[in-house]
C-alpha positions as YAML, in Angstrom:
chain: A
units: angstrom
residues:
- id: 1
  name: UNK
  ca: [-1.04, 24.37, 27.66]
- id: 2
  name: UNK
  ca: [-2.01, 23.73, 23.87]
- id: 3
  name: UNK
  ca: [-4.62, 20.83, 23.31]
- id: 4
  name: UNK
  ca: [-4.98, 18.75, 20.25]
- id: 5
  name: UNK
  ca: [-8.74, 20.88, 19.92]
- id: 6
  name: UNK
  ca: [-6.13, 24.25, 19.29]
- id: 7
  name: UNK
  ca: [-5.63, 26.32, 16.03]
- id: 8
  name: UNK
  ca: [-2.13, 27.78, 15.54]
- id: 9
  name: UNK
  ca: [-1.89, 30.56, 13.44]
- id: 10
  name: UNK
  ca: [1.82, 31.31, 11.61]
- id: 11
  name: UNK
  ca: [3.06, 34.08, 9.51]
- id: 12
  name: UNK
  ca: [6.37, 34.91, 7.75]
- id: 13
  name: UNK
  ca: [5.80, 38.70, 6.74]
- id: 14
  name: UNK
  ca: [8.97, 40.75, 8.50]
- id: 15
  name: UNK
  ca: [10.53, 40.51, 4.99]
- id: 16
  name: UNK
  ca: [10.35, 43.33, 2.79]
- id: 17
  name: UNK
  ca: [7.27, 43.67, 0.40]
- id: 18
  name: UNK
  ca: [9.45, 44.09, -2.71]
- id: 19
  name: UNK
  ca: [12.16, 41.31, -2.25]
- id: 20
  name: UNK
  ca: [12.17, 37.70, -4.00]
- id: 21
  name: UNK
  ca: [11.58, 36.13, -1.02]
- id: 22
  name: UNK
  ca: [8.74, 34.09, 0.23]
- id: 23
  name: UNK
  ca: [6.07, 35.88, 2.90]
- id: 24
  name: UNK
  ca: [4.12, 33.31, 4.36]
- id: 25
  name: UNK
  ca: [1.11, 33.36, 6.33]
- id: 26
  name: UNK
  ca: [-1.10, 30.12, 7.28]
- id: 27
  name: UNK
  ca: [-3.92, 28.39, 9.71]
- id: 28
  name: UNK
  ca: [-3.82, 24.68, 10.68]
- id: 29
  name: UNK
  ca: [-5.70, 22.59, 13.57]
- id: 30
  name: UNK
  ca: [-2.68, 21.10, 16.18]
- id: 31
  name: UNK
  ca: [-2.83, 17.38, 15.49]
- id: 32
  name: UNK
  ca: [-0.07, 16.46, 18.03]
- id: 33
  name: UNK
  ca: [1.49, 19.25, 20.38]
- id: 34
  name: UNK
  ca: [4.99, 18.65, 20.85]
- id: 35
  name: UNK
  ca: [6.77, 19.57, 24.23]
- id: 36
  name: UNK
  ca: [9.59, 17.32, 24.43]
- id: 37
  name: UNK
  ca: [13.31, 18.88, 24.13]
- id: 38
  name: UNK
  ca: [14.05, 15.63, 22.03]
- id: 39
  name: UNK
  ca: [11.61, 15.80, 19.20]
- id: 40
  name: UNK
  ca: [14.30, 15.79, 16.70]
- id: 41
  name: UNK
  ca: [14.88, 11.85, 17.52]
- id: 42
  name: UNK
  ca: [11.48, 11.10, 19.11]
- id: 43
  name: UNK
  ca: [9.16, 12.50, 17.41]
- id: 44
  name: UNK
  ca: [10.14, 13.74, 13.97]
- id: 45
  name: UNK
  ca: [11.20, 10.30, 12.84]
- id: 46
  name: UNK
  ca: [7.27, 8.96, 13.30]
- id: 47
  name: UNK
  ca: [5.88, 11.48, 11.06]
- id: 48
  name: UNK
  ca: [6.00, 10.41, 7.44]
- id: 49
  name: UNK
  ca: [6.53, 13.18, 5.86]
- id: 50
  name: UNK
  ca: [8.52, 12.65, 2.39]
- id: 51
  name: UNK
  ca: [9.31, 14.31, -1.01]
- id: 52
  name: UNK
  ca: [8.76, 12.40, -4.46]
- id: 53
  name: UNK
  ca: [12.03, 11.87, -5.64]
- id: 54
  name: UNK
  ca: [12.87, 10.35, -9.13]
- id: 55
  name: UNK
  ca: [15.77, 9.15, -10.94]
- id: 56
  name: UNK
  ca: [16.63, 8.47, -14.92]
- id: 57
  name: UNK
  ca: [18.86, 7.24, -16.73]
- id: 58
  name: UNK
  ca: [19.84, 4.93, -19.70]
- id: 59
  name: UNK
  ca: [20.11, 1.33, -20.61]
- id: 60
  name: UNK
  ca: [23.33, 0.42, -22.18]
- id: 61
  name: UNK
  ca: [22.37, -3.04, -23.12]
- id: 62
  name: UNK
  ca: [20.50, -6.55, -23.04]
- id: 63
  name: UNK
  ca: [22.71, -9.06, -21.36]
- id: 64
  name: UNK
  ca: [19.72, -11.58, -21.86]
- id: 65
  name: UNK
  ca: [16.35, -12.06, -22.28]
- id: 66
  name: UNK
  ca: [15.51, -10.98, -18.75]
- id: 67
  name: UNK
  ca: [18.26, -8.61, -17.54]
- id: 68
  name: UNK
  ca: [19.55, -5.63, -19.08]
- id: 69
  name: UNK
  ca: [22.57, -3.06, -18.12]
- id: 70
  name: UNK
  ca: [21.52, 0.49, -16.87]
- id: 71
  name: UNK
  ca: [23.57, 3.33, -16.98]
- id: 72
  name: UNK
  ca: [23.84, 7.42, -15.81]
- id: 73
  name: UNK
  ca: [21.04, 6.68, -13.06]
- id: 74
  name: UNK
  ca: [23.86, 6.76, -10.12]
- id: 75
  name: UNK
  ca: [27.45, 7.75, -9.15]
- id: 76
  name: UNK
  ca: [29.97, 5.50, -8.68]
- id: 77
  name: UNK
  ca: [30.08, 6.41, -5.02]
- id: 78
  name: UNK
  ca: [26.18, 5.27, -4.46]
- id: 79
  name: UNK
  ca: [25.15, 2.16, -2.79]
- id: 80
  name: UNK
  ca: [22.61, 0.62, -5.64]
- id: 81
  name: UNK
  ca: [22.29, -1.53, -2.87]
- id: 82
  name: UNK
  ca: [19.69, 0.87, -1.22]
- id: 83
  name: UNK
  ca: [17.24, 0.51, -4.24]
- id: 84
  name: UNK
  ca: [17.51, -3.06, -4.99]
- id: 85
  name: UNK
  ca: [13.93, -4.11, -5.70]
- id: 86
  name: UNK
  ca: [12.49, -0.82, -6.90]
- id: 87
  name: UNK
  ca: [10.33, -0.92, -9.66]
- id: 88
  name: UNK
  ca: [11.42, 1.26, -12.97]
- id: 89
  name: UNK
  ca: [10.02, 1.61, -16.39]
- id: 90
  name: UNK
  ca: [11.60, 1.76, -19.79]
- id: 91
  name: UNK
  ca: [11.13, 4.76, -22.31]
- id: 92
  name: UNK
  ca: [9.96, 3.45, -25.94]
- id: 93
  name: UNK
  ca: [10.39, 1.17, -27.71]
- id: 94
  name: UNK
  ca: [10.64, -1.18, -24.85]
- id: 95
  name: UNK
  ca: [8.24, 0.59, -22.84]
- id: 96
  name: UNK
  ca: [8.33, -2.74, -20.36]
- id: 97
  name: UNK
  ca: [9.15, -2.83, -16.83]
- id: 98
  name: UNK
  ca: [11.56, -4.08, -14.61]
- id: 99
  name: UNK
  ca: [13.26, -3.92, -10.99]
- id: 100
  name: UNK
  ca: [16.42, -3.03, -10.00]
- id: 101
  name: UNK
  ca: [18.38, -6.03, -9.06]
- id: 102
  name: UNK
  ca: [21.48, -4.74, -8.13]
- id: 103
  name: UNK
  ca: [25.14, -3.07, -8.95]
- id: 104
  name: UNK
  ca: [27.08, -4.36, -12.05]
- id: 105
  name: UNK
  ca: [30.79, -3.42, -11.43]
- id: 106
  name: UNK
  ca: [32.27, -0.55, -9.73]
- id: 107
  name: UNK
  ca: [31.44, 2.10, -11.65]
- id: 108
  name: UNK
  ca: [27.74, 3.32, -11.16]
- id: 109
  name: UNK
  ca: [26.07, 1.02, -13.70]
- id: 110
  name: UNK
  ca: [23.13, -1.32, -12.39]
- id: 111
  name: UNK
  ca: [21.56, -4.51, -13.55]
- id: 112
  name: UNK
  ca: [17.31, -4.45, -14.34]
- id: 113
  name: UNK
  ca: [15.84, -7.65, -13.70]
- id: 114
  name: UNK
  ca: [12.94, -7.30, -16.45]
- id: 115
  name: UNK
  ca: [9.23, -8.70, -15.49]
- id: 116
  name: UNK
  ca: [8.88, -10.36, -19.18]
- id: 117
  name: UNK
  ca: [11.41, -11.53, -21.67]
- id: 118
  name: UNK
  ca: [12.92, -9.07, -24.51]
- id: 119
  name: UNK
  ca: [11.26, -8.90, -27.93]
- id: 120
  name: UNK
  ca: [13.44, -9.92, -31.02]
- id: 121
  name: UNK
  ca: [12.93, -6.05, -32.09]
- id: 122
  name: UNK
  ca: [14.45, -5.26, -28.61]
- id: 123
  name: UNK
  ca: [17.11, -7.63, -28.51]
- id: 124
  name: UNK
  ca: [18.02, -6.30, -32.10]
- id: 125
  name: UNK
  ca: [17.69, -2.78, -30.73]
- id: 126
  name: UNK
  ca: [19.63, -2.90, -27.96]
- id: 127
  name: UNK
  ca: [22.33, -5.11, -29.27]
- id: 128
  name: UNK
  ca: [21.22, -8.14, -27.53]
- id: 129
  name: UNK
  ca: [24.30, -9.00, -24.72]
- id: 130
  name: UNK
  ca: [27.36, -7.71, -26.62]
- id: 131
  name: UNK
  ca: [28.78, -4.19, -25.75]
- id: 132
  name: UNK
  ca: [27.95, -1.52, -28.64]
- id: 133
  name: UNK
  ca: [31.13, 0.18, -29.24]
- id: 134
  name: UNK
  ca: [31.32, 4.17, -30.51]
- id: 135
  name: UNK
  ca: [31.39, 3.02, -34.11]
- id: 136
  name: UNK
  ca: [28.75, 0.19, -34.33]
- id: 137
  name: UNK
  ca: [26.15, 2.70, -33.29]
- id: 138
  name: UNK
  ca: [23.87, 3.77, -35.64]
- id: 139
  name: UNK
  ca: [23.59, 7.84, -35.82]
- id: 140
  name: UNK
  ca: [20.28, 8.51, -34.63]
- id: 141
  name: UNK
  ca: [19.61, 5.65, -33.01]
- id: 142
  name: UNK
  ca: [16.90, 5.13, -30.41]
- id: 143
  name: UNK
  ca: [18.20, 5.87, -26.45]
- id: 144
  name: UNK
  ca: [15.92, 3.88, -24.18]
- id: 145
  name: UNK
  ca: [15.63, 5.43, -20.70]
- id: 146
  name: UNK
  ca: [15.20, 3.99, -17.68]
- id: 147
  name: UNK
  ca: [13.25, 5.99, -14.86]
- id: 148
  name: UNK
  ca: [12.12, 5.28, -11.33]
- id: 149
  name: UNK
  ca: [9.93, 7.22, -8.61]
- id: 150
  name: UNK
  ca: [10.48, 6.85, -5.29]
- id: 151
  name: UNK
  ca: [9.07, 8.58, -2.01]
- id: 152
  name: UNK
  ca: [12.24, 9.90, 0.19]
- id: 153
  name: UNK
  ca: [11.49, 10.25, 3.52]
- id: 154
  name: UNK
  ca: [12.36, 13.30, 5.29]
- id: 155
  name: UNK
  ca: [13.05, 12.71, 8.73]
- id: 156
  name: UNK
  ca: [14.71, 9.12, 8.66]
- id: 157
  name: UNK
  ca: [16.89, 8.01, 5.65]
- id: 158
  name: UNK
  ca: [13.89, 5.55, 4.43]
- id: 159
  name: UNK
  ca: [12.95, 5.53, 0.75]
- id: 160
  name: UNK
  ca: [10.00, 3.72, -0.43]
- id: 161
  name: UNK
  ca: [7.85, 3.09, -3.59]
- id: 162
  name: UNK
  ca: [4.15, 3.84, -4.22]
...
């Protein structure tokens, strides 16, 4: 019978010294010993264990003051749906922040609800609610990215912010 009091030793080191792969050897006090044939849906699911996941992409434009257009951050086959509400942050010159507020058509592109209104240098910047076509753009002219960082839970398909 293991006890919570236990230390579990592991190793990994069958492999062949001079291979690529990983040899792994490790010590750890038993928190929680697990016996039950269904820990994959019992068990596993309660442990929050996640990875730091993050996302970037582009805005494509001001549609007004508050909201801007968001591009190259999804697919077209992703729900934006999931990550309404999650915080992101704009590269320079904005450098503002904002949260996502949702899909904008069909096609992978997502609305950012911003936290304080656009600058005049922004709105200029970024066009300020009309669509830049190829040949209005300036040549070298500033792309403002959009990230966000998220915490992707491994056992359940939760995703959370700090």
């Amino acid at each position: 019978m293991i006890s919570c009091d236990s230390k579990i030793l592991g190793s990994k080191l069958d492999t062949d010294v001079h291979t690529s792969s990983c040899r792994l050897a490790f010590e750890g006090q038993i928190l929680l010993p697990i016996t039950s044939e269904k820990y994959k849906t019992e068990i596993l699911p309660k442990l929050k264990v996640f990875k730091i996941k993050e996302k970037a992409g582009n805005v494509e434009r001001a549609n007004n003051d508050y909201e801007l257009i968001g591009k190259n951050m999804f697919k077209k086959e992703t729900n934006i749906h999931l990550f309404e509400g999650f915080k992101v942050v704009m590269s320079t010159p904005l450098s503002t922040t904002g949260a996502i507020d949702g899909p904008f058509g069909q096609s992978g592109k997502f609305k950012i609800r911003l936290s304080e209104p656009l600058s005049e240098e922004a709105k200029s910047l970024l066009g300020g609610g009309k669509k830049k076509k190829a040949e209005d753009k300036v040549s070298g002219s500033e792309v403002v990215e959009v990230r966000m960082t998220f915490k992707k839970y491994l056992f359940t398909k939760k995703m959370a912010q700090r």
